[in-house]
Tab-separated table of C-alpha atoms in Angstrom:
chain	number	residue	atom	x	y	z
A	1	UNK	CA	-74.562	-31.900	68.058
A	2	UNK	CA	-70.866	-32.221	67.236
A	3	UNK	CA	-69.137	-30.315	64.441
A	4	UNK	CA	-65.846	-31.816	63.240
A	5	UNK	CA	-63.661	-29.325	61.360
A	6	UNK	CA	-60.303	-31.104	61.280
A	7	UNK	CA	-59.111	-34.103	59.227
A	8	UNK	CA	-58.008	-37.075	61.335
A	9	UNK	CA	-55.645	-36.981	63.075
A	10	UNK	CA	-54.437	-33.378	62.944
A	11	UNK	CA	-53.558	-31.868	66.299
A	12	UNK	CA	-50.985	-29.830	68.192
A	13	UNK	CA	-50.685	-32.742	70.641
A	14	UNK	CA	-50.243	-36.509	70.432
A	15	UNK	CA	-51.855	-37.366	73.773
A	16	UNK	CA	-51.289	-40.800	75.258
A	17	UNK	CA	-54.975	-41.096	76.176
A	18	UNK	CA	-56.537	-39.898	72.911
A	19	UNK	CA	-59.517	-42.018	71.882
A	20	UNK	CA	-59.107	-41.028	68.221
A	21	UNK	CA	-55.658	-42.557	67.925
A	22	UNK	CA	-52.104	-41.360	67.369
A	23	UNK	CA	-51.539	-37.970	65.751
A	24	UNK	CA	-50.426	-38.263	62.134
A	25	UNK	CA	-50.147	-34.534	61.401
A	26	UNK	CA	-48.812	-32.371	64.239
A	27	UNK	CA	-49.587	-28.707	63.578
A	28	UNK	CA	-49.933	-25.372	65.357
A	29	UNK	CA	-50.737	-22.944	62.525
A	30	UNK	CA	-54.463	-22.365	61.751
A	31	UNK	CA	-55.619	-23.562	58.350
A	32	UNK	CA	-58.921	-23.680	56.433
A	33	UNK	CA	-59.080	-27.471	56.369
A	34	UNK	CA	-62.761	-27.399	55.372
A	35	UNK	CA	-64.276	-24.373	53.596
A	36	UNK	CA	-66.426	-22.306	55.960
A	37	UNK	CA	-69.158	-22.104	53.316
A	38	UNK	CA	-69.366	-25.904	53.158
A	39	UNK	CA	-69.664	-26.172	56.938
A	40	UNK	CA	-72.394	-23.520	57.015
A	41	UNK	CA	-74.329	-25.310	54.272
A	42	UNK	CA	-74.228	-28.560	56.226
A	43	UNK	CA	-75.196	-26.761	59.443
A	44	UNK	CA	-78.196	-25.196	57.727
A	45	UNK	CA	-79.304	-28.569	56.398
A	46	UNK	CA	-78.926	-30.274	59.780
A	47	UNK	CA	-80.447	-27.532	61.927
A	48	UNK	CA	-83.506	-27.531	59.685
A	49	UNK	CA	-84.160	-31.098	60.893
A	50	UNK	CA	-82.984	-31.139	64.521
A	51	UNK	CA	-82.837	-28.701	67.421
A	52	UNK	CA	-79.805	-29.565	69.563
A	53	UNK	CA	-79.375	-28.199	73.060
A	54	UNK	CA	-75.665	-27.675	72.398
A	55	UNK	CA	-73.367	-27.456	69.410
A	56	UNK	CA	-69.838	-28.670	70.165
A	57	UNK	CA	-66.609	-28.276	68.226
A	58	UNK	CA	-64.455	-31.378	68.682
A	59	UNK	CA	-63.861	-34.643	66.868
A	60	UNK	CA	-60.952	-35.833	64.748
A	61	UNK	CA	-58.383	-33.231	65.787
A	62	UNK	CA	-57.822	-29.858	67.462
A	63	UNK	CA	-60.771	-27.643	66.416
A	64	UNK	CA	-59.015	-24.336	67.122
A	65	UNK	CA	-56.596	-25.153	64.303
A	66	UNK	CA	-59.365	-24.235	61.855
A	67	UNK	CA	-58.809	-20.680	60.662
A	68	UNK	CA	-62.545	-20.079	60.204
A	69	UNK	CA	-63.626	-21.137	63.693
A	70	UNK	CA	-64.483	-17.560	64.695
A	71	UNK	CA	-66.728	-17.140	61.649
A	72	UNK	CA	-68.537	-20.366	62.452
A	73	UNK	CA	-69.015	-19.379	66.070
A	74	UNK	CA	-70.557	-16.081	64.971
A	75	UNK	CA	-72.826	-17.843	62.483
A	76	UNK	CA	-74.102	-20.342	65.028
A	77	UNK	CA	-74.673	-17.618	67.607
A	78	UNK	CA	-76.819	-15.693	65.134
A	79	UNK	CA	-78.451	-18.692	63.445
A	80	UNK	CA	-80.573	-20.107	66.321
A	81	UNK	CA	-82.984	-17.174	66.170
A	82	UNK	CA	-84.089	-18.404	62.766
A	83	UNK	CA	-83.635	-22.162	63.140
A	84	UNK	CA	-85.060	-22.544	66.651
A	85	UNK	CA	-81.843	-24.126	67.934
A	86	UNK	CA	-81.016	-23.417	71.571
A	87	UNK	CA	-78.667	-20.421	71.824
A	88	UNK	CA	-75.868	-22.389	73.492
A	89	UNK	CA	-72.728	-24.155	72.387
A	90	UNK	CA	-69.387	-25.342	73.693
A	91	UNK	CA	-65.938	-24.950	72.133
A	92	UNK	CA	-63.024	-27.235	72.836
A	93	UNK	CA	-59.402	-26.684	73.775
A	94	UNK	CA	-57.622	-23.489	72.665
A	95	UNK	CA	-53.995	-24.043	71.698
A	96	UNK	CA	-53.522	-20.687	69.984
A	97	UNK	CA	-55.848	-18.067	68.513
A	98	UNK	CA	-57.894	-17.446	71.659
A	99	UNK	CA	-59.604	-14.536	69.925
A	100	UNK	CA	-61.612	-17.017	67.851
A	101	UNK	CA	-63.270	-18.324	71.016
A	102	UNK	CA	-64.478	-15.134	72.667
A	103	UNK	CA	-68.084	-15.476	71.453
A	104	UNK	CA	-68.456	-19.014	72.804
A	105	UNK	CA	-70.840	-19.689	75.674
A	106	UNK	CA	-68.341	-22.129	77.168
A	107	UNK	CA	-64.748	-23.207	76.638
A	108	UNK	CA	-63.069	-26.219	78.222
A	109	UNK	CA	-59.285	-26.349	77.741
A	110	UNK	CA	-57.270	-29.263	79.095
A	111	UNK	CA	-54.674	-28.679	81.799
A	112	UNK	CA	-53.334	-31.972	83.106
A	113	UNK	CA	-50.099	-30.740	84.698
A	114	UNK	CA	-48.059	-27.603	85.293
A	115	UNK	CA	-44.721	-29.437	85.038
A	116	UNK	CA	-42.883	-29.441	81.727
A	117	UNK	CA	-41.584	-32.992	81.927
A	118	UNK	CA	-45.015	-34.407	82.715
A	119	UNK	CA	-46.652	-32.184	80.097
A	120	UNK	CA	-44.358	-33.536	77.386
A	121	UNK	CA	-44.809	-37.122	78.566
A	122	UNK	CA	-48.627	-37.018	78.534
A	123	UNK	CA	-49.342	-34.756	75.559
A	124	UNK	CA	-46.250	-35.173	73.354
A	125	UNK	CA	-46.832	-31.651	71.996
A	126	UNK	CA	-45.542	-29.857	68.928
A	127	UNK	CA	-41.904	-28.838	69.426
A	128	UNK	CA	-42.835	-25.146	69.658
A	129	UNK	CA	-45.257	-25.671	72.554
A	130	UNK	CA	-44.439	-25.840	76.249
A	131	UNK	CA	-46.324	-25.780	79.521
A	132	UNK	CA	-45.261	-22.205	80.324
A	133	UNK	CA	-46.865	-20.893	77.124
A	134	UNK	CA	-49.976	-22.969	77.828
A	135	UNK	CA	-50.365	-21.506	81.313
A	136	UNK	CA	-49.753	-17.977	80.022
A	137	UNK	CA	-52.365	-18.470	77.310
A	138	UNK	CA	-54.948	-19.817	79.740
A	139	UNK	CA	-54.442	-16.921	82.141
A	140	UNK	CA	-54.757	-14.458	79.260
A	141	UNK	CA	-57.895	-16.126	77.911
A	142	UNK	CA	-59.455	-16.157	81.363
A	143	UNK	CA	-59.057	-12.383	81.627
A	144	UNK	CA	-60.614	-11.586	78.250
A	145	UNK	CA	-63.245	-14.321	78.016
A	146	UNK	CA	-66.723	-13.651	79.444
A	147	UNK	CA	-68.404	-17.043	79.074
A	148	UNK	CA	-68.216	-20.131	81.252
A	149	UNK	CA	-64.613	-21.228	81.678
A	150	UNK	CA	-64.064	-24.871	82.609
A	151	UNK	CA	-60.767	-26.750	82.837
A	152	UNK	CA	-60.529	-30.462	82.106
A	153	UNK	CA	-57.836	-32.420	83.936
A	154	UNK	CA	-56.930	-35.740	82.310
A	155	UNK	CA	-55.433	-38.008	84.962
A	156	UNK	CA	-53.180	-40.959	84.128
A	157	UNK	CA	-51.780	-43.468	86.616
A	158	UNK	CA	-48.037	-43.059	87.068
A	159	UNK	CA	-47.886	-39.700	85.281
A	160	UNK	CA	-49.793	-36.896	87.022
A	161	UNK	CA	-51.388	-38.611	90.012
A	162	UNK	CA	-48.558	-38.134	92.534
A	163	UNK	CA	-49.131	-35.784	95.482
A	164	UNK	CA	-46.512	-33.264	94.330
A	165	UNK	CA	-48.104	-33.164	90.867
A	166	UNK	CA	-51.578	-32.547	92.269
A	167	UNK	CA	-50.395	-29.838	94.656
A	168	UNK	CA	-48.581	-28.019	91.836
A	169	UNK	CA	-51.692	-28.344	89.681
A	170	UNK	CA	-53.813	-26.930	92.495
A	171	UNK	CA	-51.643	-23.819	92.601
A	172	UNK	CA	-51.879	-23.448	88.825
A	173	UNK	CA	-55.654	-23.771	88.907
A	174	UNK	CA	-55.886	-21.128	91.645
A	175	UNK	CA	-53.990	-18.678	89.431
A	176	UNK	CA	-56.321	-19.286	86.479
A	177	UNK	CA	-59.490	-19.318	88.628
A	178	UNK	CA	-61.810	-21.303	86.317
A	179	UNK	CA	-65.521	-21.632	87.000
A	180	UNK	CA	-65.146	-25.392	87.289
A	181	UNK	CA	-62.480	-28.111	87.152
A	182	UNK	CA	-63.610	-31.395	85.596
A	183	UNK	CA	-61.566	-34.470	86.487
A	184	UNK	CA	-61.353	-37.140	83.826
A	185	UNK	CA	-59.376	-40.316	83.185
A	186	UNK	CA	-59.117	-42.979	80.481
A	187	UNK	CA	-62.576	-44.401	79.696
A	188	UNK	CA	-62.164	-45.374	76.021
A	189	UNK	CA	-59.383	-47.332	74.302
A	190	UNK	CA	-56.393	-44.939	74.286
A	191	UNK	CA	-53.853	-44.243	71.554
A	192	UNK	CA	-51.059	-45.628	73.740
A	193	UNK	CA	-51.284	-48.648	76.029
A	194	UNK	CA	-49.343	-46.893	78.806
A	195	UNK	CA	-52.301	-44.553	79.371
A	196	UNK	CA	-53.790	-46.212	82.471
A	197	UNK	CA	-56.916	-44.859	84.223
A	198	UNK	CA	-57.160	-43.893	87.880
A	199	UNK	CA	-59.596	-45.690	90.156
A	200	UNK	CA	-62.531	-43.906	91.756
A	201	UNK	CA	-60.874	-43.668	95.180
A	202	UNK	CA	-57.905	-41.767	93.762
A	203	UNK	CA	-60.171	-39.484	91.742
A	204	UNK	CA	-62.148	-38.650	94.869
A	205	UNK	CA	-58.936	-37.819	96.718
A	206	UNK	CA	-57.765	-35.469	93.953
A	207	UNK	CA	-61.187	-33.835	93.876
A	208	UNK	CA	-60.872	-32.996	97.580
A	209	UNK	CA	-57.389	-31.551	97.078
A	210	UNK	CA	-58.466	-29.299	94.208
A	211	UNK	CA	-61.388	-27.907	96.155
A	212	UNK	CA	-65.057	-27.061	95.751
A	213	UNK	CA	-64.868	-26.145	92.056
A	214	UNK	CA	-63.693	-29.674	91.155
A	215	UNK	CA	-65.980	-32.471	89.988
A	216	UNK	CA	-65.443	-35.960	88.580
A	217	UNK	CA	-66.807	-36.467	85.065
A	218	UNK	CA	-65.112	-39.788	84.256
A	219	UNK	CA	-67.879	-42.314	83.623
A	220	UNK	CA	-68.531	-45.309	81.426
A	221	UNK	CA	-68.231	-44.061	77.815
A	222	UNK	CA	-71.057	-43.254	75.390
A	223	UNK	CA	-74.003	-44.035	77.609
A	224	UNK	CA	-76.398	-41.478	76.138
A	225	UNK	CA	-78.961	-42.753	73.659
A	226	UNK	CA	-78.496	-41.582	70.100
A	227	UNK	CA	-80.871	-41.269	67.204
A	228	UNK	CA	-79.661	-42.848	63.983
A	229	UNK	CA	-80.983	-43.461	60.533
A	230	UNK	CA	-80.488	-46.500	58.353
A	231	UNK	CA	-79.378	-49.937	59.435
A	232	UNK	CA	-77.855	-50.855	62.778
A	233	UNK	CA	-74.674	-52.044	61.053
A	234	UNK	CA	-74.253	-48.673	59.321
A	235	UNK	CA	-74.672	-46.850	62.631
A	236	UNK	CA	-72.062	-49.066	64.321
A	237	UNK	CA	-69.576	-48.501	61.492
A	238	UNK	CA	-70.108	-44.749	61.688
A	239	UNK	CA	-69.400	-44.740	65.433
A	240	UNK	CA	-66.261	-46.841	65.004
A	241	UNK	CA	-65.038	-44.588	62.202
A	242	UNK	CA	-64.978	-41.622	64.569
A	243	UNK	CA	-63.436	-43.264	67.645
A	244	UNK	CA	-62.600	-46.668	69.129
A	245	UNK	CA	-65.622	-48.186	70.856
A	246	UNK	CA	-66.365	-51.327	72.831
A	247	UNK	CA	-69.368	-53.616	72.359
A	248	UNK	CA	-70.863	-52.167	75.544
A	249	UNK	CA	-70.438	-48.626	74.194
A	250	UNK	CA	-72.305	-49.481	71.002
A	251	UNK	CA	-75.132	-51.237	72.827
A	252	UNK	CA	-75.584	-48.349	75.238
A	253	UNK	CA	-75.447	-45.613	72.619
A	254	UNK	CA	-77.843	-47.284	70.188
A	255	UNK	CA	-80.113	-48.758	72.854
A	256	UNK	CA	-79.517	-52.197	71.334
A	257	UNK	CA	-79.456	-55.532	73.200
A	258	UNK	CA	-76.095	-56.843	74.360
A	259	UNK	CA	-75.769	-60.553	73.547
A	260	UNK	CA	-73.273	-62.645	75.510
């Protein structure tokens, strides 16, 4: 189950590959975009009906920009004992405010490069962010965090797929020592056309370079079946409202026939 705390498209980055679209509000300071009480009320209502295996914080923007994220984490961690929900959840990328993530079962920050020029080209970050501060923050979080620590690497052709880029990334990953490195590439329509995916052969090569902790997670998008209420057209519109989708994505997610 996904929990979306941020209005679209509010983020500390404007990533070339983002499936949500171009960032319209670039921010780094936490803010109570949605009242915590309202989120808790909606969680209570939803968890009374469904029992998800995981609760994820992601969606329309950078979830760690929500000032109440720590409160919501604590609530969800305590809530499953009463609601029957599995006592697991995943949080998304920390930009700042790592302390709000310490109760999470898993975090998965993105580290696509350790080179400043490439970092700025791929992520187009807020002016006050740089790759050195990102690396410092990830190393600090790794020391204090006790849950599962994964790193996602977003790979784009012509940006961070060169041998010298991958070798530098390998050294950076060794310093952070995550539990797992998940290799990803563009699988949904990106915000910028210059975000080009890598082919499987190149992904396999990079996986070997990064070592045993690396795995490829890039697959065809939205293949899991989803339960929906109401009409098929309403479900399709709801999916498209959240992110760009192809006809194949919609058919696969809703288990609907694909007519050609």
